GROMACS .gro file of N, CA and C in nm:
model
  195
    1ARG      N    1  -6.010   2.359   1.028
    1ARG     CA    2  -6.133   2.359   1.014
    1ARG      C    3  -6.130   2.189   0.960
    2TYR      N    4  -6.208   2.107   1.006
    2TYR     CA    5  -6.253   1.953   1.007
    2TYR      C    6  -6.351   1.928   0.948
    3SER      N    7  -6.373   1.903   0.836
    3SER     CA    8  -6.465   1.821   0.792
    3SER      C    9  -6.554   1.707   0.887
    4MET      N   10  -6.655   1.676   0.830
    4MET     CA   11  -6.762   1.551   0.946
    4MET      C   12  -6.594   1.423   0.962
    5ASN      N   13  -6.632   1.410   0.822
    5ASN     CA   14  -6.567   1.303   0.739
    5ASN      C   15  -6.413   1.269   0.808
    6GLU      N   16  -6.362   1.391   0.850
    6GLU     CA   17  -6.237   1.365   0.897
    6GLU      C   18  -6.276   1.341   1.070
    7LEU      N   19  -6.331   1.408   1.115
    7LEU     CA   20  -6.372   1.367   1.262
    7LEU      C   21  -6.415   1.276   1.287
    8ILE      N   22  -6.516   1.219   1.173
    8ILE     CA   23  -6.537   1.002   1.234
    8ILE      C   24  -6.409   0.921   1.225
    9SER      N   25  -6.337   0.953   1.073
    9SER     CA   26  -6.224   0.923   1.096
    9SER      C   27  -6.113   0.922   1.240
   10MET      N   28  -6.111   1.076   1.286
   10MET     CA   29  -5.999   1.049   1.374
   10MET      C   30  -6.077   0.982   1.549
   11ILE      N   31  -6.208   0.975   1.498
   11ILE     CA   32  -6.204   0.908   1.655
   11ILE      C   33  -6.284   0.772   1.636
   12GLU      N   34  -6.276   0.694   1.508
   12GLU     CA   35  -6.285   0.598   1.430
   12GLU      C   36  -6.123   0.547   1.487
   13ARG      N   37  -6.053   0.627   1.476
   13ARG     CA   38  -5.851   0.576   1.450
   13ARG      C   39  -5.786   0.545   1.585
   14ILE      N   40  -5.860   0.658   1.671
   14ILE     CA   41  -5.872   0.667   1.841
   14ILE      C   42  -5.902   0.591   1.835
   15SER      N   43  -6.010   0.566   1.829
   15SER     CA   44  -6.113   0.495   1.934
   15SER      C   45  -6.079   0.343   1.890
   16LYS      N   46  -6.070   0.326   1.780
   16LYS     CA   47  -5.979   0.137   1.717
   16LYS      C   48  -6.150   0.117   1.715
   17GLU      N   49  -6.323   0.137   1.678
   17GLU     CA   50  -6.382   0.104   1.627
   17GLU      C   51  -6.470   0.176   1.548
   18LYS      N   52  -6.548   0.120   1.481
   18LYS     CA   53  -6.585   0.194   1.361
   18LYS      C   54  -6.725   0.224   1.396
   19ILE      N   55  -6.719   0.328   1.331
   19ILE     CA   56  -6.892   0.454   1.394
   19ILE      C   57  -6.982   0.396   1.204
   20SER      N   58  -7.079   0.359   1.312
   20SER     CA   59  -7.195   0.402   1.192
   20SER      C   60  -7.226   0.521   1.129
   21VAL      N   61  -7.249   0.583   1.054
   21VAL     CA   62  -7.256   0.665   0.978
   21VAL      C   63  -7.348   0.678   0.879
   22LYS      N   64  -7.453   0.751   0.895
   22LYS     CA   65  -7.579   0.751   0.806
   22LYS      C   66  -7.614   0.935   0.764
   23TYR      N   67  -7.591   0.876   0.630
   23TYR     CA   68  -7.588   1.024   0.594
   23TYR      C   69  -7.762   1.129   0.529
   24SER      N   70  -7.780   1.184   0.564
   24SER     CA   71  -7.929   1.242   0.470
   24SER      C   72  -7.926   1.379   0.373
   25SER      N   73  -8.009   1.347   0.259
   25SER     CA   74  -8.005   1.348   0.170
   25SER      C   75  -8.093   1.516   0.162
   26GLU      N   76  -8.144   1.543   0.333
   26GLU     CA   77  -8.190   1.672   0.386
   26GLU      C   78  -8.017   1.789   0.317
   27ILE      N   79  -8.119   1.894   0.287
   27ILE     CA   80  -7.983   2.032   0.252
   27ILE      C   81  -8.050   2.084   0.460
   28PRO      N   82  -7.917   2.126   0.423
   28PRO     CA   83  -7.886   2.178   0.560
   28PRO      C   84  -7.926   2.393   0.586
   29ASP      N   85  -7.957   2.435   0.665
   29ASP     CA   86  -7.967   2.562   0.659
   29ASP      C   87  -7.857   2.659   0.543
   30GLU      N   88  -7.748   2.569   0.635
   30GLU     CA   89  -7.639   2.618   0.637
   30GLU      C   90  -7.591   2.578   0.558
   31LYS      N   91  -7.485   2.557   0.366
   31LYS     CA   92  -7.419   2.477   0.366
   31LYS      C   93  -7.272   2.441   0.446
   32CYS      N   94  -7.251   2.509   0.482
   32CYS     CA   95  -7.140   2.505   0.569
   32CYS      C   96  -7.125   2.626   0.655
   33ILE      N   97  -7.043   2.555   0.830
   33ILE     CA   98  -7.084   2.619   0.920
   33ILE      C   99  -6.938   2.627   0.972
   34TRP      N  100  -6.827   2.711   1.022
   34TRP     CA  101  -6.722   2.720   1.047
   34TRP      C  102  -6.718   2.830   1.207
   35ALA      N  103  -6.659   2.786   1.274
   35ALA     CA  104  -6.677   2.742   1.412
   35ALA      C  105  -6.556   2.861   1.401
   36ASP      N  106  -6.533   3.018   1.472
   36ASP     CA  107  -6.446   3.123   1.453
   36ASP      C  108  -6.406   3.161   1.597
   37ASN      N  109  -6.260   3.099   1.650
   37ASN     CA  110  -6.222   3.194   1.689
   37ASN      C  111  -6.155   3.318   1.762
   38SER      N  112  -6.131   3.425   1.671
   38SER     CA  113  -6.107   3.536   1.593
   38SER      C  114  -6.119   3.665   1.754
   39LYS      N  115  -6.225   3.600   1.747
   39LYS     CA  116  -6.307   3.694   1.888
   39LYS      C  117  -6.232   3.678   1.980
   40ALA      N  118  -6.283   3.567   2.020
   40ALA     CA  119  -6.227   3.493   2.203
   40ALA      C  120  -6.077   3.545   2.178
   41LYS      N  121  -5.940   3.504   1.999
   41LYS     CA  122  -5.852   3.575   2.072
   41LYS      C  123  -5.847   3.696   2.092
   42LYS      N  124  -5.872   3.767   2.011
   42LYS     CA  125  -5.865   3.956   2.039
   42LYS      C  126  -5.877   3.996   2.132
   43LEU      N  127  -6.007   3.929   2.186
   43LEU     CA  128  -6.087   4.020   2.341
   43LEU      C  129  -6.042   3.960   2.493
   44LEU      N  130  -5.976   3.807   2.481
   44LEU     CA  131  -5.967   3.788   2.512
   44LEU      C  132  -5.849   3.661   2.548
   45LYS      N  133  -5.741   3.727   2.446
   45LYS     CA  134  -5.644   3.692   2.406
   45LYS      C  135  -5.571   3.483   2.458
   46PHE      N  136  -5.762   3.387   2.383
   46PHE     CA  137  -5.686   3.297   2.405
   46PHE      C  138  -5.641   3.235   2.253
   47ASN      N  139  -5.540   3.191   2.332
   47ASN     CA  140  -5.483   3.036   2.205
   47ASN      C  141  -5.537   2.855   2.282
   48PRO      N  142  -5.642   2.780   2.167
   48PRO     CA  143  -5.634   2.697   2.203
   48PRO      C  144  -5.465   2.596   2.257
   49LYS      N  145  -5.496   2.541   2.332
   49LYS     CA  146  -5.346   2.445   2.395
   49LYS      C  147  -5.331   2.316   2.387
   50ILE      N  148  -5.437   2.272   2.348
   50ILE     CA  149  -5.499   2.159   2.301
   50ILE      C  150  -5.554   2.157   2.124
   51LYS      N  151  -5.449   2.014   2.086
   51LYS     CA  152  -5.477   1.992   1.950
   51LYS      C  153  -5.622   1.890   2.034
   52ILE      N  154  -5.689   1.892   1.872
   52ILE     CA  155  -5.854   1.836   1.843
   52ILE      C  156  -5.836   1.763   1.851
   53GLU      N  157  -5.745   1.636   1.826
   53GLU     CA  158  -5.684   1.506   1.797
   53GLU      C  159  -5.652   1.437   1.937
   54THR      N  160  -5.596   1.513   2.044
   54THR     CA  161  -5.547   1.527   2.192
   54THR      C  162  -5.654   1.540   2.243
   55GLY      N  163  -5.741   1.602   2.190
   55GLY     CA  164  -5.894   1.678   2.311
   55GLY      C  165  -6.018   1.513   2.293
   56LEU      N  166  -6.020   1.552   2.164
   56LEU     CA  167  -6.050   1.391   2.182
   56LEU      C  168  -6.034   1.275   2.241
   57LYS      N  169  -5.876   1.234   2.262
   57LYS     CA  170  -5.835   1.085   2.253
   57LYS      C  171  -5.895   1.113   2.418
   58HIS      N  172  -5.907   1.278   2.500
   58HIS     CA  173  -5.904   1.304   2.625
   58HIS      C  174  -6.102   1.262   2.652
   59MET      N  175  -6.186   1.323   2.585
   59MET     CA  176  -6.222   1.262   2.571
   59MET      C  177  -6.361   1.146   2.544
   60ILE      N  178  -6.234   1.081   2.464
   60ILE     CA  179  -6.304   0.956   2.451
   60ILE      C  180  -6.242   0.860   2.556
   61SER      N  181  -6.142   0.880   2.604
   61SER     CA  182  -6.102   0.753   2.701
   61SER      C  183  -6.191   0.807   2.865
   62GLN      N  184  -6.239   0.963   2.860
   62GLN     CA  185  -6.299   0.994   2.974
   62GLN      C  186  -6.502   0.951   2.975
   63PHE      N  187  -6.529   0.918   2.816
   63PHE     CA  188  -6.676   0.863   2.801
   63PHE      C  189  -6.673   0.649   2.807
   64SER      N  190  -6.545   0.622   2.788
   64SER     CA  191  -6.466   0.476   2.744
   64SER      C  192  -6.458   0.431   2.911
   65ASN      N  193  -6.434   0.512   2.994
   65ASN     CA  194  -6.463   0.433   3.191
   65ASN      C  195  -6.545   0.472   3.260
   0.00000   0.00000   0.00000
């Protein structure tokens, strides 16, 4: 699990750029939404092979080019 602030920090560290963040006072419908890949693990024998930081590095480099 990663919070939005953790993801922002990772992206800033990787891209070496500061991200301008606007926080909203609106209350979302869900207080917390977590992705759950347990069904994919069970049915498809899925196991992530790329760590989130590695995936972010790849994505950022693709968008930078």
